PDB file of C-alpha atoms in Angstrom:
ATOM      1  CA  MET A  47     -12.163 -39.616  18.416  1.00  0.00           C
ATOM      2  CA  ARG A  48     -14.236 -41.184  15.644  1.00  0.00           C
ATOM      3  CA  LEU A  49     -16.733 -38.304  15.818  1.00  0.00           C
ATOM      4  CA  PHE A  50     -13.868 -35.816  15.631  1.00  0.00           C
ATOM      5  CA  ARG A  51     -12.467 -37.530  12.473  1.00  0.00           C
ATOM      6  CA  SER A  52     -15.939 -37.508  10.908  1.00  0.00           C
ATOM      7  CA  ILE A  53     -16.326 -33.797  11.583  1.00  0.00           C
ATOM      8  CA  ILE A  54     -12.921 -33.066  10.058  1.00  0.00           C
ATOM      9  CA  LEU A  55     -13.679 -35.207   7.000  1.00  0.00           C
ATOM     10  CA  LEU A  56     -17.080 -33.560   6.594  1.00  0.00           C
ATOM     11  CA  SER A  57     -15.452 -30.121   6.922  1.00  0.00           C
ATOM     12  CA  LEU A  58     -12.862 -30.947   4.276  1.00  0.00           C
ATOM     13  CA  CYS A  59     -15.516 -32.294   1.930  1.00  0.00           C
ATOM     14  CA  THR A  60     -17.682 -29.226   2.504  1.00  0.00           C
ATOM     15  CA  VAL A  61     -14.773 -26.863   1.803  1.00  0.00           C
ATOM     16  CA  GLY A  62     -13.945 -28.792  -1.368  1.00  0.00           C
ATOM     17  CA  PHE A  63     -17.582 -28.660  -2.427  1.00  0.00           C
ATOM     18  CA  MET A  64     -17.814 -24.908  -1.782  1.00  0.00           C
ATOM     19  CA  VAL A  65     -14.682 -24.237  -3.807  1.00  0.00           C
ATOM     20  CA  SER A  66     -15.839 -26.303  -6.778  1.00  0.00           C
ATOM     21  CA  VAL A  67     -19.354 -24.845  -6.683  1.00  0.00           C
ATOM     22  CA  SER A  68     -18.075 -21.283  -6.520  1.00  0.00           C
ATOM     23  CA  ALA A  69     -15.659 -21.956  -9.404  1.00  0.00           C
ATOM     24  CA  GLN A  70     -18.496 -23.419 -11.487  1.00  0.00           C
ATOM     25  CA  SER A  71     -20.963 -20.669 -10.678  1.00  0.00           C
ATOM     26  CA  ARG A  72     -18.565 -17.715 -11.008  1.00  0.00           C
ATOM     27  CA  SER A  73     -19.308 -17.480 -14.733  1.00  0.00           C
ATOM     28  CA  GLN A  74     -23.055 -17.561 -14.068  1.00  0.00           C
ATOM     29  CA  PHE A  75     -22.669 -14.917 -11.357  1.00  0.00           C
ATOM     30  CA  GLN A  76     -20.673 -12.716 -13.767  1.00  0.00           C
ATOM     31  CA  GLN A  77     -23.398 -13.095 -16.381  1.00  0.00           C
ATOM     32  CA  GLU A  78     -26.071 -12.123 -13.843  1.00  0.00           C
ATOM     33  CA  ILE A  79     -24.148  -8.991 -12.808  1.00  0.00           C
ATOM     34  CA  LEU A  80     -23.664  -8.150 -16.485  1.00  0.00           C
ATOM     35  CA  LYS A  81     -27.388  -8.644 -17.118  1.00  0.00           C
ATOM     36  CA  TYR A  82     -28.466  -6.279 -14.311  1.00  0.00           C
ATOM     37  CA  THR A  83     -25.792  -3.752 -15.251  1.00  0.00           C
ATOM     38  CA  ASN A  84     -26.941  -3.723 -18.872  1.00  0.00           C
ATOM     39  CA  ARG A  85     -30.620  -3.519 -17.885  1.00  0.00           C
ATOM     40  CA  TYR A  86     -29.814  -0.397 -15.901  1.00  0.00           C
ATOM     41  CA  ARG A  87     -27.799   1.072 -18.783  1.00  0.00           C
ATOM     42  CA  GLN A  88     -30.634   0.292 -21.202  1.00  0.00           C
ATOM     43  CA  ARG A  89     -33.112   2.178 -18.969  1.00  0.00           C
ATOM     44  CA  GLN A  90     -30.693   5.120 -19.118  1.00  0.00           C
ATOM     45  CA  GLY A  91     -30.579   4.978 -22.934  1.00  0.00           C
ATOM     46  CA  LEU A  92     -26.993   3.682 -22.941  1.00  0.00           C
ATOM     47  CA  PRO A  93     -25.499   0.846 -24.983  1.00  0.00           C
ATOM     48  CA  ALA A  94     -24.861  -2.537 -23.427  1.00  0.00           C
ATOM     49  CA  LEU A  95     -21.421  -3.420 -22.135  1.00  0.00           C
ATOM     50  CA  VAL A  96     -19.563  -6.476 -23.426  1.00  0.00           C
ATOM     51  CA  LEU A  97     -17.840  -8.776 -20.942  1.00  0.00           C
ATOM     52  CA  ASP A  98     -14.100  -8.494 -21.598  1.00  0.00           C
ATOM     53  CA  GLY A  99     -11.688 -11.324 -20.806  1.00  0.00           C
ATOM     54  CA  THR A 100      -8.685  -9.158 -19.962  1.00  0.00           C
ATOM     55  CA  ALA A 101     -10.675  -6.815 -17.735  1.00  0.00           C
ATOM     56  CA  SER A 102     -12.360  -9.814 -16.077  1.00  0.00           C
ATOM     57  CA  ARG A 103      -8.990 -11.434 -15.351  1.00  0.00           C
ATOM     58  CA  LEU A 104      -7.749  -8.204 -13.728  1.00  0.00           C
ATOM     59  CA  ALA A 105     -11.025  -7.782 -11.811  1.00  0.00           C
ATOM     60  CA  GLN A 106     -10.810 -11.393 -10.641  1.00  0.00           C
ATOM     61  CA  GLN A 107      -7.234 -10.905  -9.423  1.00  0.00           C
ATOM     62  CA  HIS A 108      -8.320  -7.848  -7.426  1.00  0.00           C
ATOM     63  CA  SER A 109     -11.351  -9.616  -5.916  1.00  0.00           C
ATOM     64  CA  SER A 110      -9.192 -12.607  -5.005  1.00  0.00           C
ATOM     65  CA  ALA A 111      -6.581 -10.362  -3.378  1.00  0.00           C
ATOM     66  CA  MET A 112      -9.250  -8.607  -1.304  1.00  0.00           C
ATOM     67  CA  ALA A 113     -10.956 -11.877  -0.309  1.00  0.00           C
ATOM     68  CA  GLY A 114      -7.620 -13.441   0.605  1.00  0.00           C
ATOM     69  CA  GLY A 115      -6.540 -10.495   2.738  1.00  0.00           C
ATOM     70  CA  ASN A 116      -3.672  -9.636   0.375  1.00  0.00           C
ATOM     71  CA  ALA A 117      -5.227  -6.275  -0.488  1.00  0.00           C
ATOM     72  CA  GLY A 118      -7.467  -4.021   1.527  1.00  0.00           C
ATOM     73  CA  PHE A 119     -11.045  -3.507   0.456  1.00  0.00           C
ATOM     74  CA  GLY A 120     -11.109  -0.688  -2.060  1.00  0.00           C
ATOM     75  CA  HIS A 121      -9.374   0.485  -5.182  1.00  0.00           C
ATOM     76  CA  GLY A 122      -5.749  -0.181  -4.282  1.00  0.00           C
ATOM     77  CA  GLY A 123      -3.799  -1.052  -7.424  1.00  0.00           C
ATOM     78  CA  PHE A 124      -6.405   0.528  -9.729  1.00  0.00           C
ATOM     79  CA  GLN A 125      -3.731   2.464 -11.619  1.00  0.00           C
ATOM     80  CA  ASP A 126      -1.831  -0.790 -12.251  1.00  0.00           C
ATOM     81  CA  ARG A 127      -4.993  -2.399 -13.638  1.00  0.00           C
ATOM     82  CA  THR A 128      -5.565   0.667 -15.826  1.00  0.00           C
ATOM     83  CA  ASN A 129      -1.973   0.526 -17.097  1.00  0.00           C
ATOM     84  CA  LYS A 130      -2.387  -3.135 -18.049  1.00  0.00           C
ATOM     85  CA  LEU A 131      -5.582  -2.346 -19.952  1.00  0.00           C
ATOM     86  CA  ARG A 132      -3.897   0.573 -21.709  1.00  0.00           C
ATOM     87  CA  ALA A 133      -1.002  -1.696 -22.674  1.00  0.00           C
ATOM     88  CA  LYS A 134      -3.524  -3.978 -24.382  1.00  0.00           C
ATOM     89  CA  TYR A 135      -5.989  -1.465 -25.832  1.00  0.00           C
ATOM     90  CA  GLY A 136      -3.927   1.708 -26.294  1.00  0.00           C
ATOM     91  CA  ARG A 137      -3.248   4.862 -24.373  1.00  0.00           C
ATOM     92  CA  TYR A 138      -6.678   6.359 -25.055  1.00  0.00           C
ATOM     93  CA  THR A 139      -8.362   3.709 -22.956  1.00  0.00           C
ATOM     94  CA  ALA A 140     -10.666   5.038 -20.230  1.00  0.00           C
ATOM     95  CA  THR A 141     -11.357   3.012 -17.101  1.00  0.00           C
ATOM     96  CA  GLY A 142     -13.541   3.014 -14.012  1.00  0.00           C
ATOM     97  CA  GLU A 143     -14.023   0.587 -11.149  1.00  0.00           C
ATOM     98  CA  ASN A 144     -16.722  -0.465  -8.707  1.00  0.00           C
ATOM     99  CA  VAL A 145     -16.077  -2.730  -5.730  1.00  0.00           C
ATOM    100  CA  ALA A 146     -18.387  -4.222  -3.122  1.00  0.00           C
ATOM    101  CA  TYR A 147     -18.457  -7.044  -0.605  1.00  0.00           C
ATOM    102  CA  GLY A 148     -21.037  -9.011   1.302  1.00  0.00           C
ATOM    103  CA  LYS A 149     -23.350 -11.967   1.057  1.00  0.00           C
ATOM    104  CA  LEU A 150     -25.135 -10.458  -1.909  1.00  0.00           C
ATOM    105  CA  SER A 151     -26.946 -11.659  -5.000  1.00  0.00           C
ATOM    106  CA  ALA A 152     -26.046 -10.224  -8.402  1.00  0.00           C
ATOM    107  CA  ARG A 153     -29.137  -8.042  -8.306  1.00  0.00           C
ATOM    108  CA  GLN A 154     -28.330  -6.761  -4.811  1.00  0.00           C
ATOM    109  CA  VAL A 155     -24.755  -5.790  -5.647  1.00  0.00           C
ATOM    110  CA  VAL A 156     -25.826  -3.926  -8.795  1.00  0.00           C
ATOM    111  CA  ASP A 157     -28.623  -2.192  -6.830  1.00  0.00           C
ATOM    112  CA  ILE A 158     -26.071  -1.048  -4.247  1.00  0.00           C
ATOM    113  CA  TRP A 159     -23.935   0.437  -7.022  1.00  0.00           C
ATOM    114  CA  ILE A 160     -26.976   2.086  -8.639  1.00  0.00           C
ATOM    115  CA  HIS A 161     -27.871   3.809  -5.354  1.00  0.00           C
ATOM    116  CA  SER A 162     -24.354   5.152  -4.763  1.00  0.00           C
ATOM    117  CA  ALA A 163     -23.505   8.298  -6.763  1.00  0.00           C
ATOM    118  CA  PRO A 164     -19.842   7.462  -7.534  1.00  0.00           C
ATOM    119  CA  HIS A 165     -20.683   3.877  -8.507  1.00  0.00           C
ATOM    120  CA  ARG A 166     -23.694   4.982 -10.548  1.00  0.00           C
ATOM    121  CA  LYS A 167     -21.409   7.378 -12.448  1.00  0.00           C
ATOM    122  CA  ASN A 168     -19.324   4.370 -13.535  1.00  0.00           C
ATOM    123  CA  LEU A 169     -22.424   2.355 -14.446  1.00  0.00           C
ATOM    124  CA  LYS A 170     -23.564   5.243 -16.657  1.00  0.00           C
ATOM    125  CA  GLY A 171     -20.074   6.012 -17.984  1.00  0.00           C
ATOM    126  CA  ASN A 172     -18.919   6.128 -21.578  1.00  0.00           C
ATOM    127  CA  PHE A 173     -17.585   2.562 -21.547  1.00  0.00           C
ATOM    128  CA  ASN A 174     -18.037  -0.308 -23.984  1.00  0.00           C
ATOM    129  CA  LYS A 175     -16.518  -3.221 -22.038  1.00  0.00           C
ATOM    130  CA  VAL A 176     -16.565  -4.506 -18.497  1.00  0.00           C
ATOM    131  CA  GLY A 177     -14.677  -7.062 -16.469  1.00  0.00           C
ATOM    132  CA  ILE A 178     -16.262  -8.728 -13.469  1.00  0.00           C
ATOM    133  CA  GLY A 179     -14.436 -10.521 -10.672  1.00  0.00           C
ATOM    134  CA  ILE A 180     -15.961 -12.416  -7.739  1.00  0.00           C
ATOM    135  CA  ALA A 181     -14.058 -14.148  -4.945  1.00  0.00           C
ATOM    136  CA  TYR A 182     -15.046 -15.490  -1.538  1.00  0.00           C
ATOM    137  CA  ASN A 183     -13.192 -15.296   1.739  1.00  0.00           C
ATOM    138  CA  ARG A 184     -13.164 -18.158   4.250  1.00  0.00           C
ATOM    139  CA  GLN A 185     -16.358 -16.903   5.865  1.00  0.00           C
ATOM    140  CA  GLY A 186     -18.206 -17.047   2.534  1.00  0.00           C
ATOM    141  CA  ILE A 187     -18.253 -13.278   2.036  1.00  0.00           C
ATOM    142  CA  ALA A 188     -18.094 -12.335  -1.656  1.00  0.00           C
ATOM    143  CA  TYR A 189     -15.782  -9.600  -2.933  1.00  0.00           C
ATOM    144  CA  PHE A 190     -16.865  -8.028  -6.205  1.00  0.00           C
ATOM    145  CA  THR A 191     -14.878  -5.968  -8.686  1.00  0.00           C
ATOM    146  CA  GLN A 192     -16.428  -4.406 -11.751  1.00  0.00           C
ATOM    147  CA  LEU A 193     -13.767  -2.934 -14.066  1.00  0.00           C
ATOM    148  CA  PHE A 194     -15.086  -0.677 -16.831  1.00  0.00           C
ATOM    149  CA  VAL A 195     -13.163  -0.027 -20.039  1.00  0.00           C
ATOM    150  CA  ARG A 196     -13.605   2.277 -23.033  1.00  0.00           C
ATOM    151  CA  THR A 197     -11.668   1.155 -26.083  1.00  0.00           C
ATOM    152  CA  ARG A 198     -11.604   2.256 -29.686  1.00  0.00           C
ATOM    153  CA  GLU A 199     -12.798  -1.196 -30.782  1.00  0.00           C
TER     154      GLU A 199
END
């Protein structure tokens, strides 16, 4: 019984540690994805994207919904995210979205998008801002959302 309690306590501590570490490192992970995205754009002769708070919040909500099983993997709700961005930035806002999942580094997820024609089209698109969301499911699988935005700003 004592061993069982120790295992449960260790499990709870580990889960708490994983949650706090992932919350702390999410910003670093976003910055890494932004760095590799902008390196690719630079090689293509395109301007760098700026990380946008509103787009990141929407991307984070989508990643969290996918990781939590509240949304299927994919682009469900994309039009709603676009409408929210248009409400903030104006009706001439253009948007695009990349999603991915897996136990991937920032470099790996961007490389996957680069080697996929529809995702590469977004990476090379006429956008000036990007939002990045990252969430983990209970098995430690990361769900990524990259939400591109073109504003007049």
